[in-house]
Amino acid sequence: MDDPHVNNDTNQQIISLEGIKIKQIKDEARQDPNQFWSDCAKNLVWFKEWQQVLDWNYPFAKWFVGGKLNAAYNCLDKHLTTKKKNQAAIIWEGEDGESVTITYNQLFRRVNQLANSFKRMGIKKGDRITIYLPMIPELPISMLACARIGAIHSVIFSGFSSQSIIDRVNDAKSKIIITADGGYRRGKIVPLKRIVDEAVKNTPSIEKVIVVKRTHEDLIMGENDIWFENLVNKESSFCPPEWMESNDPLFILYTSGTTGKPKGVVHGSGGYLTHLYISAKWVFDFNATDIFFCTADIGWITGHSYIVYAPLMHGVTEIIYEGAPDFPDPDRYWKIVEKHGTTILYTTPTALRSYMRYGNEIPNSYDLSSLRLLGTVGEPINPEVWKWYFDVIGKKNCPIIDTWWQTETGGIMISMCPGIENLKMKPGSGSFSLPGIEIEIVDDRGIKIEDGKKGYLTIKKPWPGMLISLWNNKERYKETYWQKAENSFFTGDFAYQDNDKYIWVLGRADDILKVAGHRLGTIELESAFVSHPSIAEAAVTSKRDKIKGETIIAFLVLRKEIQPTQNLSIEVNEHIKRTIGPIASAEKIYFVNKLPKTRSGKIMRRLLKSIVNKETIGDISTLEDEASIEEISHELDAINKQI
Ligand code: PRX
């Protein structure tokens, strides 16, 4: 598995911090993992201690079995007896420049009021509540209110379509949806309530729709629709926290997989929160004066873990920004850093690449001197962008943490740990796995491979933040994660380790795309294409992109008698936006007569990927029909010329 991207060029950047004891911590974790994780879990507030640290019934892990705790209590109540009570938990920055500060005490009261409203509506422990909100304070408030009463939240990214809501709500059988009248995106209003109205025609489990006022649209409120304000204002500001067993589900988060249907990744509280607490301490090294700015959307795992749960457990002040990085001008993050004295910025390579395009003058015109740590997540960061981040944003004073993890891992798995180590950074490498996390890079047969060779990234032992299962689908859980590398968790990523054992994650090895850091399944996209009446067959692949990392390229076979036209291409893309959401629109659509397939009928997406990225095509001997190889090659050549 030789790869052109693999190189051992160790373009190192060294920053010396007061390094402490990472080696010692890693040794402790290796020698007695149960004791190690148990000590980590003691950072949380437990109502009842666990009887067993880990019940590992391969491939199902239960952490801190029998332990009882509450996630909202760990984020809020525990600060009320300290001086954090009246300090800012959230500084919310609207896209229009408005800022609102919410203290821990105010957040506590609001969460409790909403929790009481849920109870009044008959919601019980274990019921599911779907949240489809833009980046406004009511989003974390709703999640924490669910956690408080033991309801399971299922947050849907507010860029998804009605159809995506239908699929997720029906899978989870949610009783309530919380949405807003609208959300702001680049100054325009996204009509969220109308999108929900469309969806609830096909979601029989939904009993009520709770609506937050954000854009003050004129809305028609149906008999099952309730304004958020009217609901919570009359409620008491204390609701007793539910004692949750450590492995009771805290939330479901749907994410794209290698089939057409998104997977409902389920996380619990005891293990998940332990992982978040300790990883945030090691990686972000949070302290009382930090102003933390994670730019992710809460609709994705980064926001769940490192906007909602980890920072609030640590009692830091964090910034939540509502809008786009480039609205109204391509300086928004820098403006926010200066305005609020941000100390830690955690963002994506896509955002950095798009800012870099505008040159250094814009960031140089802001005072970024409050920054002490810079992080990235979600996709590989190219060394050029890393250098820009380090030099121009961090002024060579801030370490960069390149954090690798996934929706399924719950928390950070690979990263430098400024909280506990000296740093020798290599631009583009996340460095090493965190203490207690055992990574192995294996070949097709699941056998460990030598350093320098590209292979599949696997995780050898269970870890606390690990997903509990997939919602209502244990079989798919086993098959997706545990059958490809024996006794190890299969991440689906390619990686290699260099001679210094630094881990370099190279991207997905499966049919998952990362478009601007957003995770999308090719098969999910293909099903959306073929649901258009003119399309008979579809193959989706991705092309490397300077800003977004990857963009979507679709090859479509039309139904008989349908003619390919520019208008049809536009119409099909509109259909995709309606079916999945604007993030799924294709960069390019090609109408073709035939798709390259293997003899068993599988589309050769890798072949298409090589073609669109102008790489050597490699072995095509498994193509369906040997006689058609030439014909297909001609066709592909023709496509190649168009690209
Ligand atoms: O391919 C890896 C990439 O993002 C995938 C996980 O996507 P998702 O579940 O949406 O979670 C993203 C946020 C944690 C991984 O399989 N990925 C994530 N972080 C990095 C990365 N690729 C390279 N470097 C990273 N730091």
XYZ file of C-alpha atoms and ligand atoms in Angstrom:
669
model
C 0.000 0.000 0.000
C 2.494 2.580 -1.085
C 1.134 6.074 -1.133
C 2.478 9.151 -2.854
C 1.462 11.312 0.114
C 3.599 9.381 2.561
C 6.890 11.033 3.223
C 9.152 11.260 6.164
C 9.882 14.917 5.701
C 9.822 15.989 9.317
C 9.501 19.708 8.930
C 9.468 20.235 12.661
C 8.440 23.225 14.722
C 9.526 23.203 18.285
C 7.923 25.115 21.096
C 9.060 24.525 24.623
C 6.442 24.670 27.284
C 6.672 23.564 30.866
C 6.320 19.932 29.916
C 5.241 17.589 32.630
C 4.797 13.935 32.799
C 3.195 12.456 29.714
C 5.452 9.412 29.712
C 4.619 8.640 33.289
C 0.890 9.041 32.605
C 1.086 6.781 29.547
C 2.964 4.136 31.546
C 0.367 4.234 34.287
C -2.391 3.846 31.708
C -0.660 0.841 30.154
C 0.132 -0.904 33.418
C -3.285 -0.662 34.995
C -5.897 0.722 32.588
C -8.790 0.184 34.981
C -7.125 2.112 37.773
C -6.090 4.778 35.291
C -9.566 5.388 33.853
C -11.083 5.106 37.278
C -8.842 7.950 38.479
C -9.876 9.992 35.432
C -13.577 9.371 36.144
C -13.156 10.786 39.632
C -12.957 14.233 38.059
C -16.726 14.036 37.518
C -19.424 14.356 40.159
C -21.094 10.966 40.689
C -24.280 10.467 42.704
C -23.357 6.822 43.145
C -20.008 5.173 42.540
C -19.589 2.431 39.920
C -19.111 -1.247 40.785
C -17.010 -2.122 37.757
C -14.733 0.099 35.663
C -15.124 -1.790 32.391
C -17.397 -4.600 31.320
C -15.887 -5.614 27.966
C -18.217 -8.011 26.252
C -16.587 -7.827 22.822
C -17.470 -5.653 20.932
C -19.710 -3.936 23.489
C -18.093 -1.904 26.235
C -19.805 -0.654 29.364
C -17.882 1.894 31.381
C -18.245 2.581 35.105
C -21.025 0.044 35.408
C -23.626 0.860 38.054
C -22.300 4.414 38.504
C -24.962 7.135 38.547
C -24.460 10.710 37.397
C -26.058 13.490 35.411
C -24.386 15.320 32.527
C -26.195 18.637 33.120
C -25.289 18.495 36.813
C -21.633 18.084 35.861
C -21.807 21.067 33.516
C -23.862 23.410 35.686
C -24.796 22.594 39.297
C -21.276 21.837 40.362
C -20.218 25.432 39.585
C -23.003 27.032 41.604
C -21.185 26.625 44.884
C -17.989 28.171 43.493
C -17.118 31.636 42.249
C -17.827 30.473 38.737
C -21.537 30.814 39.521
C -21.717 34.394 38.281
C -19.022 34.138 35.648
C -19.709 33.898 31.951
C -20.347 30.406 30.665
C -21.260 31.474 27.139
C -20.502 34.624 25.207
C -22.818 34.377 22.282
C -21.974 36.362 19.186
C -24.769 36.800 16.660
C -24.025 37.025 12.969
C -25.266 40.633 13.111
C -22.622 41.551 15.727
C -24.931 41.399 18.745
C -23.308 39.770 21.829
C -25.042 38.188 24.794
C -23.278 36.912 27.899
C -24.837 34.094 29.886
C -23.441 33.239 33.315
C -23.318 29.726 34.710
C -26.182 30.602 37.040
C -28.336 32.021 34.227
C -27.619 28.978 32.081
C -28.527 26.711 34.980
C -31.869 28.465 35.476
C -32.802 28.374 31.802
C -31.896 24.697 31.450
C -33.948 23.818 34.516
C -36.969 25.754 33.282
C -36.919 23.952 29.970
C -36.400 20.617 31.719
C -39.522 21.318 33.765
C -41.440 22.171 30.580
C -40.424 18.849 29.066
C -41.711 17.074 32.146
C -44.966 18.960 31.993
C -45.317 17.791 28.393
C -45.012 14.202 29.587
C -41.441 13.567 28.463
C -39.760 10.818 30.454
C -36.289 9.365 30.852
C -35.292 7.553 27.662
C -37.670 9.512 25.366
C -36.038 11.123 22.348
C -36.106 14.830 21.533
C -34.892 16.132 18.174
C -33.184 19.516 18.125
C -32.972 21.402 14.835
C -31.649 24.798 15.804
C -29.109 27.286 14.513
C -26.113 28.272 16.661
C -28.053 30.160 19.320
C -27.940 29.669 23.117
C -31.196 27.692 23.045
C -29.286 24.887 21.309
C -26.972 23.984 24.241
C -29.827 24.865 26.629
C -32.067 22.302 24.930
C -29.380 19.616 24.986
C -28.667 20.167 28.672
C -32.384 20.230 29.519
C -32.737 16.813 27.873
C -29.721 15.540 29.788
C -31.168 16.869 33.036
C -34.285 14.686 32.820
C -32.641 11.744 31.040
C -34.287 12.368 27.658
C -32.009 11.454 24.752
C -31.187 14.352 22.457
C -30.770 13.941 18.735
C -29.368 17.141 17.259
C -29.686 17.612 13.506
C -27.363 20.110 11.823
C -29.552 23.044 10.781
C -28.206 22.893 7.208
C -29.968 19.575 6.602
C -33.195 19.259 4.608
C -36.729 18.115 5.485
C -35.998 14.648 4.161
C -32.927 14.333 6.415
C -35.091 15.348 9.375
C -37.727 12.768 8.436
C -35.165 9.935 8.263
C -33.564 10.835 11.596
C -36.786 11.524 13.510
C -38.413 8.330 12.303
C -35.377 6.240 13.187
C -35.224 7.702 16.706
C -39.030 7.995 17.076
C -38.658 11.392 18.703
C -41.653 12.909 20.472
C -40.650 16.557 20.201
C -38.738 18.762 17.770
C -37.226 22.020 18.917
C -36.582 24.495 16.138
C -36.500 28.248 15.466
C -38.582 30.467 13.221
C -35.445 30.973 11.146
C -31.674 31.080 11.276
C -29.212 33.604 9.829
C -26.695 32.446 7.285
C -24.622 35.080 5.481
C -27.286 37.671 6.183
C -30.046 35.562 4.660
C -32.763 33.840 6.616
C -32.987 30.054 6.498
C -36.676 29.201 7.085
C -36.144 26.474 9.666
C -39.731 26.249 10.896
C -40.995 25.846 7.341
C -38.482 23.045 6.751
C -39.737 21.363 9.929
C -43.370 21.873 8.870
C -42.603 19.933 5.694
C -40.910 17.179 7.675
C -43.555 16.676 10.359
C -46.105 15.688 7.734
C -44.149 12.424 7.633
C -43.009 11.936 11.220
C -45.863 10.266 13.086
C -44.027 10.091 16.425
C -43.788 13.890 16.791
C -46.303 15.278 19.274
C -45.134 18.883 19.643
C -42.919 21.396 17.851
C -41.246 23.966 20.107
C -40.251 27.153 18.281
C -37.594 29.651 19.372
C -37.973 33.234 18.098
C -34.794 34.256 16.335
C -35.532 35.957 13.035
C -39.061 37.112 13.972
C -40.660 35.711 10.831
C -44.396 35.787 10.359
C -45.284 32.193 11.017
C -48.394 30.141 10.963
C -48.368 28.255 14.243
C -50.239 24.964 14.086
C -52.096 23.398 16.995
C -49.061 21.346 18.020
C -46.622 24.256 17.787
C -45.559 26.125 20.936
C -43.346 29.181 21.339
C -40.262 28.387 23.427
C -40.617 31.602 25.465
C -44.238 30.950 26.413
C -43.299 27.471 27.465
C -40.334 28.100 29.734
C -41.011 31.479 31.321
C -43.643 30.191 33.685
C -41.560 27.247 34.922
C -39.591 26.962 38.136
C -35.834 27.324 37.811
C -35.026 24.097 39.591
C -35.649 20.624 38.271
C -34.062 17.726 40.155
C -31.440 15.992 37.968
C -32.237 12.441 36.939
C -29.742 9.861 38.235
C -28.558 8.238 35.025
C -26.713 4.949 34.891
C -23.320 5.604 33.320
C -24.262 3.652 30.156
C -27.781 5.019 29.663
C -27.794 6.875 26.338
C -27.113 10.610 26.604
C -27.588 11.304 22.904
C -27.886 9.974 19.395
C -25.954 11.748 16.673
C -26.579 10.664 13.113
C -23.541 10.482 10.897
C -22.836 9.274 7.377
C -21.587 5.788 6.838
C -20.873 3.580 3.856
C -24.514 2.691 3.207
C -27.408 4.899 2.129
C -28.784 5.322 5.635
C -27.085 7.537 8.256
C -26.013 5.755 11.409
C -27.336 6.784 14.809
C -24.183 6.872 16.933
C -25.126 6.504 20.607
C -23.047 7.908 23.457
C -23.627 7.464 27.188
C -22.591 9.740 30.056
C -20.053 8.121 32.392
C -17.420 7.042 29.865
C -18.099 9.822 27.376
C -17.871 12.638 29.928
C -14.760 11.110 31.506
C -13.073 11.038 28.110
C -14.100 14.630 27.403
C -13.042 15.959 30.766
C -9.608 14.400 30.707
C -8.875 14.980 27.006
C -9.773 18.665 27.373
C -7.438 18.930 30.346
C -4.524 17.295 28.517
C -5.072 18.897 25.118
C -6.498 22.350 25.856
C -5.023 22.649 29.322
C -8.068 24.723 30.356
C -7.584 27.211 33.145
C -9.829 29.688 34.952
C -8.967 32.635 32.724
C -9.458 30.923 29.379
C -11.816 32.256 26.734
C -12.330 29.292 24.467
C -13.626 29.597 20.909
C -14.550 26.406 19.099
C -15.912 27.364 15.693
C -17.684 24.074 14.931
C -21.434 23.811 14.591
C -23.065 22.037 17.523
C -24.888 19.911 14.950
C -21.693 17.863 14.564
C -19.756 15.899 17.169
C -17.091 18.582 17.706
C -19.778 20.929 18.941
C -21.412 18.316 21.171
C -18.133 17.380 22.826
C -16.033 20.551 22.805
C -18.652 23.302 22.810
C -21.280 21.831 25.074
C -19.960 19.181 27.428
C -16.180 19.536 27.895
C -15.838 23.331 28.341
C -18.875 23.580 30.613
C -17.648 20.715 32.797
C -14.382 22.619 33.127
C -16.178 25.877 33.902
C -14.438 27.878 31.186
C -15.923 30.861 29.376
C -16.621 30.033 25.779
C -17.673 31.835 22.662
C -20.480 30.520 20.495
C -20.674 32.210 17.110
C -23.876 32.053 15.105
C -22.783 32.690 11.570
C -20.374 32.170 8.697
C -16.604 32.831 9.007
C -16.674 35.294 6.118
C -19.764 37.329 6.919
C -20.009 40.256 6.420
C -16.232 40.250 5.707
C -13.586 37.543 5.643
C -12.277 38.502 9.081
C -14.984 37.332 11.415
C -12.953 34.890 13.560
C -10.135 37.419 14.002
C -12.618 40.113 14.930
C -14.142 37.811 17.551
C -10.711 36.831 18.907
C -9.856 40.506 19.404
C -13.277 41.532 20.726
C -13.457 38.881 23.435
C -9.765 38.252 24.134
C -9.939 34.640 23.006
C -7.147 32.481 24.424
C -7.786 29.182 22.592
C -9.061 28.893 19.037
C -10.239 25.481 17.805
C -11.196 25.474 14.129
C -11.015 23.570 10.847
C -8.454 23.402 8.045
C -11.211 24.458 5.602
C -11.833 27.713 7.487
C -8.096 28.391 7.649
C -7.610 27.686 3.938
C -10.391 30.095 3.039
C -8.951 32.836 5.269
C -5.433 32.255 3.964
C -6.685 33.029 0.472
C -7.306 36.655 1.534
C -3.686 37.201 2.610
C -2.037 38.265 5.856
C -3.154 41.866 5.938
C -6.590 41.104 7.342
C -5.475 39.009 10.352
C -2.497 41.335 10.867
C -4.881 44.235 11.348
C -6.347 42.593 14.471
C -4.842 42.187 17.919
C -4.531 38.430 18.257
C -2.092 38.557 21.149
C -4.566 37.011 23.617
C -4.222 33.642 21.849
C -2.130 30.996 23.597
C -3.175 27.783 21.851
C -4.461 26.942 18.361
C -6.266 23.772 17.354
C -7.623 22.083 14.256
C -10.009 19.197 13.684
C -12.060 17.387 11.094
C -9.681 16.841 8.177
C -5.996 16.584 7.456
C -4.239 19.947 7.591
C -1.682 20.560 4.871
C 1.727 21.765 6.129
C 1.408 25.048 4.194
C -1.780 25.994 6.022
C -0.345 24.745 9.309
C 2.624 27.118 8.843
C 0.306 30.017 8.076
C -1.745 29.308 11.193
C 1.431 29.080 13.270
C 3.158 32.171 11.851
C 0.368 34.597 11.022
C -2.295 33.754 13.594
C -0.170 32.422 16.444
C 2.827 34.731 15.744
C 5.049 31.705 16.363
C 4.059 31.715 20.046
C 1.154 29.302 20.104
C 1.432 25.549 19.868
C -0.829 23.942 17.285
C -2.802 20.918 18.276
C -3.970 18.858 15.325
C -6.642 16.705 16.937
C -7.797 13.500 15.274
C -11.017 11.842 16.315
C -14.481 10.874 15.049
C -18.181 10.995 15.928
C -17.750 7.411 17.075
C -14.738 8.011 19.320
C -16.633 10.703 21.276
C -13.499 12.665 22.134
C -9.980 13.426 20.934
C -7.819 10.336 20.342
C -4.636 11.657 18.717
C -3.125 15.036 19.555
C -0.283 16.855 21.184
C -1.060 17.420 24.842
C 0.251 20.847 25.880
C -1.248 20.233 29.310
C 1.197 17.435 30.011
C 4.090 17.429 27.575
C 6.883 19.260 25.816
C 6.099 19.809 22.207
C 7.931 18.878 19.080
C 5.356 19.546 16.423
C 5.440 18.236 12.896
C 3.098 20.200 10.627
C 0.445 17.822 9.319
C 0.806 15.150 11.982
C -1.467 14.873 15.003
C 1.542 13.328 16.765
C 0.630 10.562 19.222
C -2.394 8.916 20.754
C -3.575 10.234 24.100
C -2.695 8.326 27.284
C -4.743 5.136 27.553
C -5.527 5.065 23.808
C -3.797 2.286 21.877
C -3.553 2.869 18.139
C -2.343 0.330 15.586
C -1.877 0.656 11.835
C -2.686 -2.570 10.025
C -2.812 -4.034 6.526
C -5.736 -5.625 4.640
C -5.460 -8.739 6.799
C -5.511 -6.758 10.036
C -1.808 -7.349 10.695
C 0.346 -4.562 12.132
C 2.528 -3.006 9.464
C 5.969 -1.492 9.649
C 6.572 2.205 10.220
C 6.497 4.370 7.117
C 3.882 2.220 5.337
C 0.338 3.321 4.804
C -2.382 1.173 6.369
C -5.690 1.262 8.195
C -5.902 3.136 11.451
C -7.360 0.935 14.193
C -7.852 1.237 17.938
C -6.804 -1.781 19.896
C -8.639 -1.471 23.157
C -11.943 0.032 24.276
C -11.753 3.606 25.547
C -14.265 5.555 27.650
C -15.606 7.890 24.937
C -16.313 4.987 22.578
C -19.822 4.831 21.122
C -22.110 2.467 23.009
C -23.676 1.133 19.807
C -25.693 2.295 16.826
C -29.283 3.199 17.627
C -31.429 0.080 17.238
C -28.768 -1.582 15.141
C -26.264 -3.712 17.031
C -25.561 -5.805 13.951
C -24.522 -2.807 11.889
C -22.360 -1.652 14.811
C -20.499 -4.971 14.875
C -20.154 -5.182 11.142
C -19.035 -1.583 10.579
C -16.466 -1.263 13.309
C -15.372 -4.670 14.533
C -15.182 -7.069 11.636
C -12.484 -5.534 9.515
C -9.560 -5.742 11.939
C -9.688 -8.553 14.446
C -10.394 -7.433 18.007
C -9.756 -3.809 17.054
C -11.983 -0.864 16.266
C -11.829 -0.018 12.557
C -11.795 3.757 12.067
C -12.071 3.772 8.261
C -9.051 6.091 7.944
C -5.700 5.568 6.254
C -2.625 6.516 8.269
C 1.044 5.788 8.739
C 3.596 6.203 11.481
C 6.944 7.803 10.735
C 10.305 6.794 12.159
C 9.681 8.873 15.283
C 6.315 7.115 15.708
C 4.354 10.264 14.836
C 0.962 9.350 13.372
C -0.048 10.920 10.049
C -3.733 10.540 9.180
C -4.189 10.609 5.415
C -7.983 10.601 4.995
C -10.778 8.085 4.542
C -10.168 4.604 3.225
C -13.874 3.975 2.665
C -16.796 5.543 0.824
C -17.059 8.552 3.097
C -16.267 12.046 1.863
C -15.122 15.047 3.850
C -16.415 18.151 2.139
C -15.325 21.274 4.032
C -14.916 18.938 7.005
C -18.526 17.731 6.733
C -18.949 14.014 6.615
C -21.053 12.650 3.733
C -21.508 9.108 2.468
C -21.116 8.474 -1.268
C -23.893 5.895 -1.235
C -26.211 8.256 0.614
C -25.491 10.846 -2.085
C -25.993 8.340 -4.884
C -29.396 7.324 -3.487
C -30.352 10.991 -3.393
C -29.338 11.389 -7.055
C -31.311 8.369 -8.245
C -34.391 9.588 -6.414
C -34.587 12.269 -9.149
C -37.013 11.074 -11.876
C -34.508 11.603 -14.704
C -31.632 9.650 -13.181
C -31.207 5.914 -13.670
C -27.807 5.368 -12.053
C -25.303 7.455 -10.114
C -21.701 7.212 -8.997
C -20.260 9.799 -6.666
C -16.651 10.504 -5.982
C -14.577 13.433 -4.814
C -11.993 15.759 -6.238
C -9.237 17.388 -4.227
C -10.035 21.037 -3.537
C -7.763 23.845 -2.387
C -10.265 25.228 0.100
C -12.760 22.521 1.011
C -10.330 19.602 1.037
C -12.678 17.610 -1.191
C -15.651 18.450 -3.414
C -18.388 16.217 -4.783
C -18.272 15.006 -8.389
C -21.226 13.018 -9.711
C -21.407 10.726 -12.743
C -25.005 10.171 -13.724
C -26.662 7.842 -16.214
C -29.954 9.287 -17.433
C -33.158 7.347 -17.935
C -34.019 6.441 -21.526
C -35.095 9.333 -23.674
C -33.910 11.993 -21.225
C -31.477 14.425 -22.798
C -28.535 15.858 -20.839
C -28.794 19.649 -20.593
C -27.281 22.388 -18.451
C -30.721 23.020 -16.973
C -31.068 19.410 -15.971
C -27.728 19.576 -14.209
C -28.903 22.619 -12.211
C -32.225 20.989 -11.460
C -30.544 17.801 -10.227
C -28.306 19.790 -7.905
C -31.337 21.636 -6.531
C -32.895 18.241 -5.907
C -29.821 17.172 -3.912
C -29.959 20.346 -1.828
C -33.612 19.638 -1.080
C -33.006 15.974 -0.318
C -29.896 16.224 1.861
C -29.010 19.896 2.283
C -26.899 22.613 0.640
C -23.648 21.014 1.910
C -24.290 18.065 -0.413
C -24.503 19.946 -3.703
C -22.131 18.650 -6.374
C -19.252 20.721 -7.686
C -19.649 19.050 -11.085
C -22.170 16.728 -12.650
C -21.247 14.563 -15.657
C -23.883 12.738 -17.646
C -22.441 9.446 -18.964
C -23.776 6.359 -20.748
C -22.253 3.773 -18.475
C -20.573 3.571 -15.089
C -17.414 1.531 -14.552
C -18.378 -1.524 -12.525
C -16.763 -4.731 -11.333
C -18.063 -8.095 -12.525
C -20.116 -8.338 -9.372
C -21.783 -5.039 -10.223
C -19.977 -2.793 -7.768
C -19.236 0.711 -8.999
C -15.487 1.287 -9.184
C -15.465 4.569 -7.325
C -11.754 4.415 -6.723
C -11.191 4.340 -10.468
C -13.385 7.403 -10.889
C -11.548 9.108 -8.064
C -8.213 8.488 -9.769
C -9.575 9.920 -12.984
C -11.005 13.104 -11.522
C -7.833 13.680 -9.540
C -5.699 12.947 -12.594
C -3.852 10.097 -10.913
C -2.701 6.888 -12.579
C -5.666 4.599 -12.986
C -4.007 1.391 -11.749
C -5.517 -2.061 -11.973
C -8.841 -2.284 -13.836
C -8.772 -6.035 -14.406
C -11.818 -6.634 -12.216
C -14.054 -4.601 -14.487
C -17.369 -6.256 -15.229
C -16.904 -6.959 -18.845
C -13.398 -7.368 -20.194
C -14.565 -6.605 -23.699
C -15.923 -3.293 -22.519
C -12.684 -2.133 -20.904
C -11.653 -0.303 -23.997
C -15.024 1.260 -24.428
C -15.107 2.381 -20.818
C -11.552 3.678 -21.016
C -12.576 5.759 -24.003
C -15.519 7.079 -22.100
C -13.348 7.857 -19.104
C -10.822 9.530 -21.374
C -13.565 11.719 -22.724
C -14.633 12.598 -19.190
C -11.024 13.231 -18.288
C -10.733 15.755 -21.058
C -13.747 17.618 -19.759
C -12.354 17.864 -16.212
O -11.219 11.107 8.330
C -11.080 11.559 9.652
C -11.388 13.035 9.701
O -12.745 13.139 10.084
C -13.316 11.830 10.235
C -14.369 11.864 11.311
O -15.396 12.709 10.935
P -16.536 13.094 11.955
O -17.091 11.856 12.549
O -17.459 14.009 11.246
O -15.803 13.865 13.107
C -15.099 15.038 12.799
C -14.692 15.766 14.047
C -14.017 14.988 15.079
C -12.143 10.960 10.550
O -12.419 9.608 10.281
N -10.559 13.740 10.681
C -10.963 14.223 11.874
N -9.948 14.884 12.474
C -8.872 14.800 11.656
C -9.265 14.056 10.516
N -8.410 13.771 9.534
C -7.133 14.206 9.663
N -6.695 14.936 10.705
C -7.527 15.257 11.722
N -7.080 15.992 12.732
